[in-house]
Amino acid sequence: MDNTGLVAAHPPDAEPGPEASEPTGSEVAARKEPVSTRDRARMPAWLPRALVLAFLLLGAFQLLDWAAHRLIGLFLVLFVAFFVSLAMEPAVDSLDARGMSRGLGTAVVFVLVFLFVAGFVFALGILLVETVHDLVIELPRLVDDLVDWVNRTFDQDFTLDQLREQLTKDTDTLAGYAERAANHAWGLSATIVGGLAKLLLIALFSIYLTAGGPRLRRSLCSLLPPTRQDAVLRAWDLAIQKTGGYLYSRALLAVISAIAHGVFLAVLGVPNAIAMGVWFGVVASFVPTVGTYLAGVLPVLVALTIRPLDAVWVILFVIVYQQFQDYVLQPKLTARTVDVNPAVALLAVLAGGALLGAVGALLAIPATATVQSFVSLYLKRYEVTEDPRIDRAQAKRARRAGADPAP
């Protein structure tokens, strides 16, 4: 049977008509078949990986937090040692330029610093022992004088016997005070031992950093491209300049303060005047913000054991000298080394103390001066036109001078 007609009627390559391209009702129903409950409850493929990554990040954060709390003391030691090495490096460089090896120069500088600190601590210890001894001896007389003054001033009739009876009644209170004092003394002893260990670590790291300063800078610059090396070395030089300048300016202030207070105390007839002058100069110059008032406590106590009126004179001299140092001496000595605005310096000391305690307060000013100088190198400044709104007082003086008739 000839099938050509059928083949011709239905060629294999013939395009289906528009009616054939439309899906049937059963196909549409198959396509819209609802998802099964198992497919709907299946976890997305990305969720396990996200959960594992979240747990890994949380574990890494906990590990870093634990390590940071464990190593914060070591980081603080390295931070202080770095600034000490910056302060010592100019003296070591000077000895190195004169032909002395860098290791020997570092040893000489640190031995001299150690001898000075040890001598100061030894003299301070002797001074404190003598002061406590004098206070214990003079305490009955001071109490008698105080009771007499209170009776005369406030028209009272207190006696030492009444005070003794009151102290006898309050034995439990005194025992509690004694117990708390013993606990504080034990804690203070542990703090002193820990502080000495930290000082030893700071000294060791400072010696290594100072002796190997050039090698350290070369190793650091080898990790940076040439365009960054200049910025790092410039910042390092500024840090050395500002830290060393701060240290030497404070040392000079300490010498002047020690001489002034030693002479004044000697004129008053206060014992150990030279030792107390050195104490006052060092503490007042190197302890920020409260150093003057802290240093003045010891001379005032010693003056009380001699004549109470001398303590008043000491307080007045401390206040007057502090004003003279803040507004006359210090601006001239620090103008070329750590020229920081007083308000900025106070803010830096408070911020450093809040972050790192006493160490942060001590290093805040040289660090601020270094950052300020480094930033100023890259800040573009423009010429300011003369405008009376900038300095109104100067503008008023100029108008007044122009209004006055010529002589």
Short mmCIF file of C-alpha atoms in Angstrom, two decimals:
data_model
loop_
_atom_site.label_atom_id
_atom_site.label_comp_id
_atom_site.label_asym_id
_atom_site.label_seq_id
_atom_site.Cartn_x
_atom_site.Cartn_y
_atom_site.Cartn_z
CA MET A 1 0.00 0.00 0.00
CA ASP A 2 1.41 3.41 -0.95
CA ASN A 3 1.95 5.63 2.06
CA THR A 4 3.34 8.63 0.25
CA GLY A 5 0.09 10.44 0.63
CA LEU A 6 0.15 9.98 4.36
CA VAL A 7 3.77 11.05 4.55
CA ALA A 8 3.03 14.07 2.42
CA ALA A 9 0.04 14.87 4.54
CA HIS A 10 2.08 14.63 7.72
CA PRO A 11 5.70 15.55 6.95
CA PRO A 12 8.08 14.79 9.83
CA ASP A 13 9.64 18.27 9.85
CA ALA A 14 6.39 20.11 9.78
CA GLU A 15 5.95 22.80 12.45
CA PRO A 16 3.10 22.11 14.87
CA GLY A 17 0.20 24.40 14.67
CA PRO A 18 -0.78 26.89 17.30
CA GLU A 19 -3.33 24.48 18.64
CA ALA A 20 -0.67 21.77 19.27
CA SER A 21 1.73 24.17 21.17
CA GLU A 22 -0.74 24.87 23.96
CA PRO A 23 -0.41 22.49 26.97
CA THR A 24 -3.31 20.37 27.87
CA GLY A 25 -5.19 20.56 31.16
CA SER A 26 -3.44 17.48 32.55
CA GLU A 27 0.01 19.00 31.85
CA VAL A 28 -0.94 22.22 33.62
CA ALA A 29 -2.16 20.24 36.60
CA ALA A 30 1.07 18.23 36.67
CA ARG A 31 3.13 21.41 36.63
CA LYS A 32 1.14 22.94 39.52
CA GLU A 33 1.29 19.82 41.65
CA PRO A 34 1.79 20.88 45.31
CA VAL A 35 5.18 20.31 46.99
CA SER A 36 5.24 17.36 49.33
CA THR A 37 5.61 17.80 53.12
CA ARG A 38 9.12 16.25 53.07
CA ASP A 39 10.35 18.74 50.42
CA ARG A 40 8.84 21.60 52.37
CA ALA A 41 10.64 20.57 55.64
CA ARG A 42 14.01 20.01 53.98
CA MET A 43 16.80 22.39 55.29
CA PRO A 44 18.22 24.83 52.73
CA ALA A 45 21.62 23.81 51.43
CA TRP A 46 23.34 27.04 52.61
CA LEU A 47 22.07 26.92 56.21
CA PRO A 48 24.45 24.22 57.61
CA ARG A 49 27.47 26.02 56.21
CA ALA A 50 26.22 29.32 57.70
CA LEU A 51 25.73 27.73 61.12
CA VAL A 52 29.18 26.16 61.09
CA LEU A 53 30.73 29.46 60.04
CA ALA A 54 28.86 31.34 62.81
CA PHE A 55 30.04 28.87 65.46
CA LEU A 56 33.62 29.11 64.16
CA LEU A 57 33.53 32.91 64.30
CA LEU A 58 32.07 32.84 67.81
CA GLY A 59 34.78 30.43 68.96
CA ALA A 60 37.49 32.57 67.39
CA PHE A 61 36.10 35.67 69.12
CA GLN A 62 36.02 33.90 72.48
CA LEU A 63 39.59 32.69 71.98
CA LEU A 64 40.83 36.16 71.01
CA ASP A 65 39.00 37.74 73.95
CA TRP A 66 40.56 35.23 76.36
CA ALA A 67 44.03 35.77 74.87
CA ALA A 68 43.65 39.56 74.98
CA HIS A 69 42.74 39.51 78.68
CA ARG A 70 45.68 37.23 79.38
CA LEU A 71 48.18 39.28 77.37
CA ILE A 72 47.01 42.82 78.15
CA GLY A 73 49.64 43.12 80.87
CA LEU A 74 52.38 42.04 78.48
CA PHE A 75 51.18 44.48 75.82
CA LEU A 76 51.25 47.27 78.39
CA VAL A 77 54.82 46.34 79.37
CA LEU A 78 55.90 46.42 75.72
CA PHE A 79 54.14 49.75 75.19
CA VAL A 80 55.94 51.37 78.13
CA ALA A 81 59.25 49.77 77.14
CA PHE A 82 58.91 51.18 73.62
CA PHE A 83 58.47 54.72 74.95
CA VAL A 84 61.37 54.27 77.38
CA SER A 85 63.58 53.15 74.50
CA LEU A 86 62.49 56.20 72.50
CA ALA A 87 63.49 58.44 75.40
CA MET A 88 66.87 56.76 75.83
CA GLU A 89 67.76 56.55 72.15
CA PRO A 90 69.09 60.13 71.71
CA ALA A 91 71.65 59.59 74.49
CA VAL A 92 72.64 56.20 73.06
CA ASP A 93 72.92 57.67 69.55
CA SER A 94 75.17 60.41 70.92
CA LEU A 95 77.52 57.85 72.49
CA ASP A 96 77.39 55.74 69.34
CA ALA A 97 78.39 58.74 67.21
CA ARG A 98 81.43 59.27 69.48
CA GLY A 99 82.76 55.79 68.73
CA MET A 100 81.24 53.75 71.55
CA SER A 101 79.50 50.55 70.51
CA ARG A 102 75.73 50.67 70.66
CA GLY A 103 75.47 47.84 73.16
CA LEU A 104 77.97 49.45 75.53
CA GLY A 105 76.32 52.86 75.13
CA THR A 106 72.95 51.34 75.99
CA ALA A 107 74.43 49.70 79.07
CA VAL A 108 76.02 52.96 80.25
CA VAL A 109 72.81 54.97 79.83
CA PHE A 110 70.63 52.44 81.61
CA VAL A 111 73.13 51.95 84.45
CA LEU A 112 73.15 55.71 85.06
CA VAL A 113 69.34 55.80 85.02
CA PHE A 114 69.19 52.83 87.39
CA LEU A 115 71.64 54.44 89.82
CA PHE A 116 69.62 57.63 89.85
CA VAL A 117 66.32 55.81 90.44
CA ALA A 118 67.85 53.58 93.13
CA GLY A 119 69.38 56.58 94.89
CA PHE A 120 66.08 58.42 94.78
CA VAL A 121 64.15 55.44 96.20
CA PHE A 122 66.76 54.90 98.93
CA ALA A 123 66.70 58.57 99.96
CA LEU A 124 62.91 58.55 99.87
CA GLY A 125 62.79 55.48 102.10
CA ILE A 126 65.08 57.11 104.68
CA LEU A 127 63.03 60.29 104.51
CA LEU A 128 59.76 58.44 105.05
CA VAL A 129 61.16 56.50 108.02
CA GLU A 130 62.43 59.67 109.67
CA THR A 131 59.16 61.47 108.99
CA VAL A 132 57.07 58.68 110.54
CA HIS A 133 59.44 58.55 113.52
CA ASP A 134 59.14 62.30 114.09
CA LEU A 135 55.36 62.16 113.73
CA VAL A 136 55.10 59.38 116.32
CA ILE A 137 57.26 61.35 118.77
CA GLU A 138 55.48 64.64 118.20
CA LEU A 139 51.97 63.20 118.02
CA PRO A 140 51.10 63.73 121.74
CA ARG A 141 52.17 67.37 121.57
CA LEU A 142 50.23 67.88 118.34
CA VAL A 143 47.13 66.34 119.91
CA ASP A 144 47.46 68.60 122.98
CA ASP A 145 47.80 71.65 120.77
CA LEU A 146 44.83 70.58 118.69
CA VAL A 147 42.63 70.03 121.78
CA ASP A 148 43.63 73.40 123.20
CA TRP A 149 42.84 75.11 119.90
CA VAL A 150 39.42 73.45 119.66
CA ASN A 151 38.58 74.42 123.27
CA ARG A 152 39.61 78.05 122.73
CA THR A 153 37.96 78.43 119.36
CA PHE A 154 34.65 76.69 119.99
CA ASP A 155 34.41 77.29 123.77
CA GLN A 156 34.53 73.60 124.65
CA ASP A 157 36.06 71.63 127.50
CA PHE A 158 37.51 68.52 125.91
CA THR A 159 40.29 66.63 127.69
CA LEU A 160 42.66 63.88 126.68
CA ASP A 161 41.10 61.59 129.29
CA GLN A 162 37.77 61.83 127.50
CA LEU A 163 39.44 60.91 124.24
CA ARG A 164 41.12 57.92 125.85
CA GLU A 165 37.82 56.72 127.33
CA GLN A 166 36.14 57.06 123.94
CA LEU A 167 38.93 55.09 122.29
CA THR A 168 38.63 52.40 124.97
CA LYS A 169 34.90 52.06 124.35
CA ASP A 170 35.45 51.75 120.64
CA THR A 171 37.88 48.84 120.83
CA ASP A 172 35.77 46.79 118.41
CA THR A 173 35.83 49.59 115.90
CA LEU A 174 39.57 49.99 116.29
CA ALA A 175 40.03 46.24 115.87
CA GLY A 176 38.04 46.38 112.67
CA TYR A 177 40.18 49.25 111.41
CA ALA A 178 43.33 47.32 112.31
CA GLU A 179 42.11 44.20 110.50
CA ARG A 180 41.24 46.16 107.38
CA ALA A 181 44.60 47.93 107.53
CA ALA A 182 46.37 44.56 107.76
CA ASN A 183 44.46 43.28 104.75
CA HIS A 184 45.31 46.42 102.81
CA ALA A 185 48.95 46.08 103.84
CA TRP A 186 49.03 42.49 102.55
CA GLY A 187 47.43 43.54 99.29
CA LEU A 188 49.81 46.47 99.03
CA SER A 189 52.78 44.15 99.50
CA ALA A 190 51.56 41.89 96.70
CA THR A 191 51.03 44.94 94.49
CA ILE A 192 54.57 46.16 95.19
CA VAL A 193 56.08 42.76 94.33
CA GLY A 194 54.07 42.62 91.09
CA GLY A 195 55.09 46.17 90.26
CA LEU A 196 58.78 45.35 90.74
CA ALA A 197 58.44 42.36 88.41
CA LYS A 198 56.83 44.57 85.76
CA LEU A 199 59.58 47.16 86.18
CA LEU A 200 62.19 44.46 85.58
CA LEU A 201 60.42 43.34 82.40
CA ILE A 202 60.13 46.94 81.20
CA ALA A 203 63.85 47.47 81.79
CA LEU A 204 64.81 44.30 79.88
CA PHE A 205 62.58 45.06 76.89
CA SER A 206 63.75 48.70 76.89
CA ILE A 207 67.38 47.60 76.74
CA TYR A 208 66.69 45.23 73.83
CA LEU A 209 64.66 47.81 71.91
CA THR A 210 67.22 50.57 72.42
CA ALA A 211 70.25 48.46 71.54
CA GLY A 212 68.54 46.99 68.48
CA GLY A 213 66.78 50.16 67.34
CA PRO A 214 68.43 50.40 63.89
CA ARG A 215 67.90 46.69 63.20
CA LEU A 216 64.27 46.94 64.29
CA ARG A 217 63.61 49.88 61.97
CA ARG A 218 65.35 48.12 59.08
CA SER A 219 63.33 44.94 59.63
CA LEU A 220 60.07 46.91 59.80
CA CYS A 221 60.84 48.90 56.66
CA SER A 222 61.73 45.71 54.75
CA LEU A 223 58.08 44.67 55.05
CA LEU A 224 56.78 47.91 53.51
CA PRO A 225 56.96 49.37 50.00
CA PRO A 226 59.38 52.30 49.51
CA THR A 227 56.53 54.81 49.47
CA ARG A 228 55.50 53.80 53.00
CA GLN A 229 58.99 53.51 54.45
CA ASP A 230 59.55 57.27 54.52
CA ALA A 231 56.32 57.87 56.46
CA VAL A 232 57.19 55.20 59.04
CA LEU A 233 60.73 56.51 59.57
CA ARG A 234 59.45 60.07 59.84
CA ALA A 235 56.91 59.05 62.47
CA TRP A 236 59.62 57.15 64.36
CA ASP A 237 61.93 60.18 64.35
CA LEU A 238 59.11 62.41 65.59
CA ALA A 239 58.35 59.96 68.39
CA ILE A 240 62.02 59.94 69.46
CA GLN A 241 62.20 63.73 69.32
CA LYS A 242 58.99 64.36 71.26
CA THR A 243 59.49 61.62 73.86
CA GLY A 244 63.10 62.56 74.50
CA GLY A 245 62.23 66.25 74.58
CA TYR A 246 59.43 65.60 77.04
CA LEU A 247 61.71 63.58 79.31
CA TYR A 248 64.54 66.10 79.28
CA SER A 249 62.26 69.10 79.75
CA ARG A 250 60.58 67.43 82.73
CA ALA A 251 63.99 66.54 84.15
CA LEU A 252 65.04 70.19 83.92
CA LEU A 253 61.80 71.27 85.58
CA ALA A 254 62.45 68.72 88.33
CA VAL A 255 65.95 70.14 88.98
CA ILE A 256 64.66 73.72 89.19
CA SER A 257 61.76 72.68 91.42
CA ALA A 258 64.03 70.65 93.71
CA ILE A 259 66.42 73.58 94.17
CA ALA A 260 63.60 76.08 94.82
CA HIS A 261 61.76 73.91 97.34
CA GLY A 262 64.95 72.73 99.01
CA VAL A 263 66.11 76.30 99.60
CA PHE A 264 62.69 77.38 100.87
CA LEU A 265 62.44 74.45 103.29
CA ALA A 266 65.99 75.10 104.50
CA VAL A 267 65.10 78.74 105.19
CA LEU A 268 62.12 77.57 107.25
CA GLY A 269 64.40 75.25 109.20
CA VAL A 270 62.62 72.06 108.13
CA PRO A 271 64.86 68.99 108.55
CA ASN A 272 66.03 67.02 105.48
CA ALA A 273 65.29 70.02 103.28
CA ILE A 274 67.46 68.83 100.37
CA ALA A 275 65.93 65.34 100.32
CA MET A 276 62.42 66.75 100.45
CA GLY A 277 63.27 69.21 97.70
CA VAL A 278 64.39 66.32 95.46
CA TRP A 279 61.24 64.41 96.36
CA PHE A 280 59.07 67.38 95.48
CA GLY A 281 60.88 68.10 92.20
CA VAL A 282 60.66 64.53 90.88
CA VAL A 283 57.08 63.80 91.90
CA ALA A 284 55.68 67.21 90.90
CA SER A 285 57.39 67.11 87.48
CA PHE A 286 56.79 63.50 86.41
CA VAL A 287 53.37 62.73 87.90
CA PRO A 288 50.78 64.45 85.69
CA THR A 289 47.97 66.69 86.97
CA VAL A 290 48.10 65.78 90.69
CA GLY A 291 51.88 65.50 91.12
CA THR A 292 52.28 68.88 92.82
CA TYR A 293 49.62 68.22 95.43
CA LEU A 294 50.86 64.69 96.05
CA ALA A 295 54.42 65.91 96.50
CA GLY A 296 53.36 68.65 98.90
CA VAL A 297 51.88 66.21 101.45
CA LEU A 298 55.25 65.05 102.82
CA PRO A 299 56.77 68.52 103.42
CA VAL A 300 53.54 69.65 105.07
CA LEU A 301 53.59 66.67 107.46
CA VAL A 302 57.22 67.30 108.34
CA ALA A 303 56.53 70.99 108.92
CA LEU A 304 53.67 70.08 111.25
CA THR A 305 56.09 68.23 113.53
CA ILE A 306 58.20 71.41 113.89
CA ARG A 307 55.78 74.34 113.85
CA PRO A 308 52.22 74.11 112.53
CA LEU A 309 52.51 77.60 111.08
CA ASP A 310 55.36 76.40 108.83
CA ALA A 311 52.94 73.97 107.18
CA VAL A 312 50.80 76.93 106.11
CA TRP A 313 53.85 78.64 104.59
CA VAL A 314 54.75 75.45 102.74
CA ILE A 315 51.25 75.20 101.27
CA LEU A 316 51.35 78.83 100.12
CA PHE A 317 54.79 78.38 98.54
CA VAL A 318 53.67 75.22 96.74
CA ILE A 319 50.65 77.03 95.25
CA VAL A 320 52.67 80.09 94.17
CA TYR A 321 55.48 78.02 92.67
CA GLN A 322 53.01 75.85 90.78
CA GLN A 323 51.54 78.93 89.11
CA PHE A 324 55.03 80.20 88.27
CA GLN A 325 55.99 76.83 86.77
CA ASP A 326 52.77 76.41 84.76
CA TYR A 327 52.71 79.90 83.25
CA VAL A 328 56.39 80.91 83.06
CA LEU A 329 58.82 78.00 83.18
CA GLN A 330 56.98 75.20 81.48
CA PRO A 331 55.86 77.08 78.31
CA LYS A 332 59.44 78.23 77.66
CA LEU A 333 61.02 74.83 78.27
CA THR A 334 58.52 72.81 76.28
CA ALA A 335 57.91 75.24 73.39
CA ARG A 336 60.28 73.36 71.07
CA THR A 337 59.78 69.83 72.36
CA VAL A 338 56.17 69.05 73.31
CA ASP A 339 54.25 72.16 72.32
CA VAL A 340 50.76 70.92 73.19
CA ASN A 341 47.85 73.15 74.07
CA PRO A 342 47.18 72.99 77.84
CA ALA A 343 43.56 71.98 77.31
CA VAL A 344 44.60 69.25 74.86
CA ALA A 345 47.31 68.08 77.28
CA LEU A 346 44.79 67.82 80.13
CA LEU A 347 42.35 65.93 77.92
CA ALA A 348 45.13 63.58 76.80
CA VAL A 349 46.17 62.90 80.41
CA LEU A 350 42.59 62.14 81.45
CA ALA A 351 42.04 59.88 78.44
CA GLY A 352 45.35 58.09 78.96
CA GLY A 353 44.56 57.58 82.63
CA ALA A 354 41.11 56.21 81.80
CA LEU A 355 42.57 53.74 79.28
CA LEU A 356 45.84 52.62 80.88
CA GLY A 357 45.85 54.07 84.38
CA ALA A 358 48.90 55.90 85.70
CA VAL A 359 51.07 54.67 82.83
CA GLY A 360 48.68 56.05 80.24
CA ALA A 361 48.51 59.40 82.04
CA LEU A 362 52.32 59.60 82.12
CA LEU A 363 52.79 58.77 78.43
CA ALA A 364 49.77 60.67 77.13
CA ILE A 365 51.51 64.00 76.52
CA PRO A 366 54.50 62.73 74.46
CA ALA A 367 52.18 60.42 72.50
CA THR A 368 49.81 63.32 71.79
CA ALA A 369 52.70 65.57 70.76
CA THR A 370 53.99 62.89 68.39
CA VAL A 371 50.61 62.37 66.73
CA GLN A 372 50.02 66.12 66.52
CA SER A 373 53.39 66.74 64.85
CA PHE A 374 52.98 63.82 62.44
CA VAL A 375 49.51 64.89 61.37
CA SER A 376 50.63 68.50 60.92
CA LEU A 377 53.17 67.34 58.31
CA TYR A 378 50.37 66.19 56.02
CA LEU A 379 47.83 68.93 56.69
CA LYS A 380 47.67 71.68 54.11
CA ARG A 381 47.42 75.12 55.68
CA TYR A 382 46.21 78.30 54.00
CA GLU A 383 47.08 81.91 54.57
CA VAL A 384 44.52 83.68 56.72
CA THR A 385 43.55 87.22 55.77
CA GLU A 386 43.51 89.85 58.48
CA ASP A 387 40.01 90.07 59.88
CA PRO A 388 38.94 91.89 63.06
CA ARG A 389 36.66 89.00 63.93
CA ILE A 390 39.68 86.73 64.53
CA ASP A 391 41.16 88.81 67.34
CA ARG A 392 38.60 91.36 68.55
CA ALA A 393 40.82 92.67 71.34
CA GLN A 394 43.61 93.43 68.88
CA ALA A 395 41.13 95.16 66.56
CA LYS A 396 39.87 97.32 69.44
CA ARG A 397 43.43 98.28 70.38
CA ALA A 398 44.15 99.20 66.77
CA ARG A 399 41.04 101.40 66.55
CA ARG A 400 41.88 103.03 69.89
CA ALA A 401 45.43 103.72 68.72
CA GLY A 402 44.09 105.23 65.48
CA ALA A 403 41.62 107.43 67.36
CA ASP A 404 44.24 108.83 69.74
CA PRO A 405 45.91 112.03 68.55
CA ALA A 406 49.53 111.72 67.52
CA PRO A 407 51.99 113.04 70.13
#
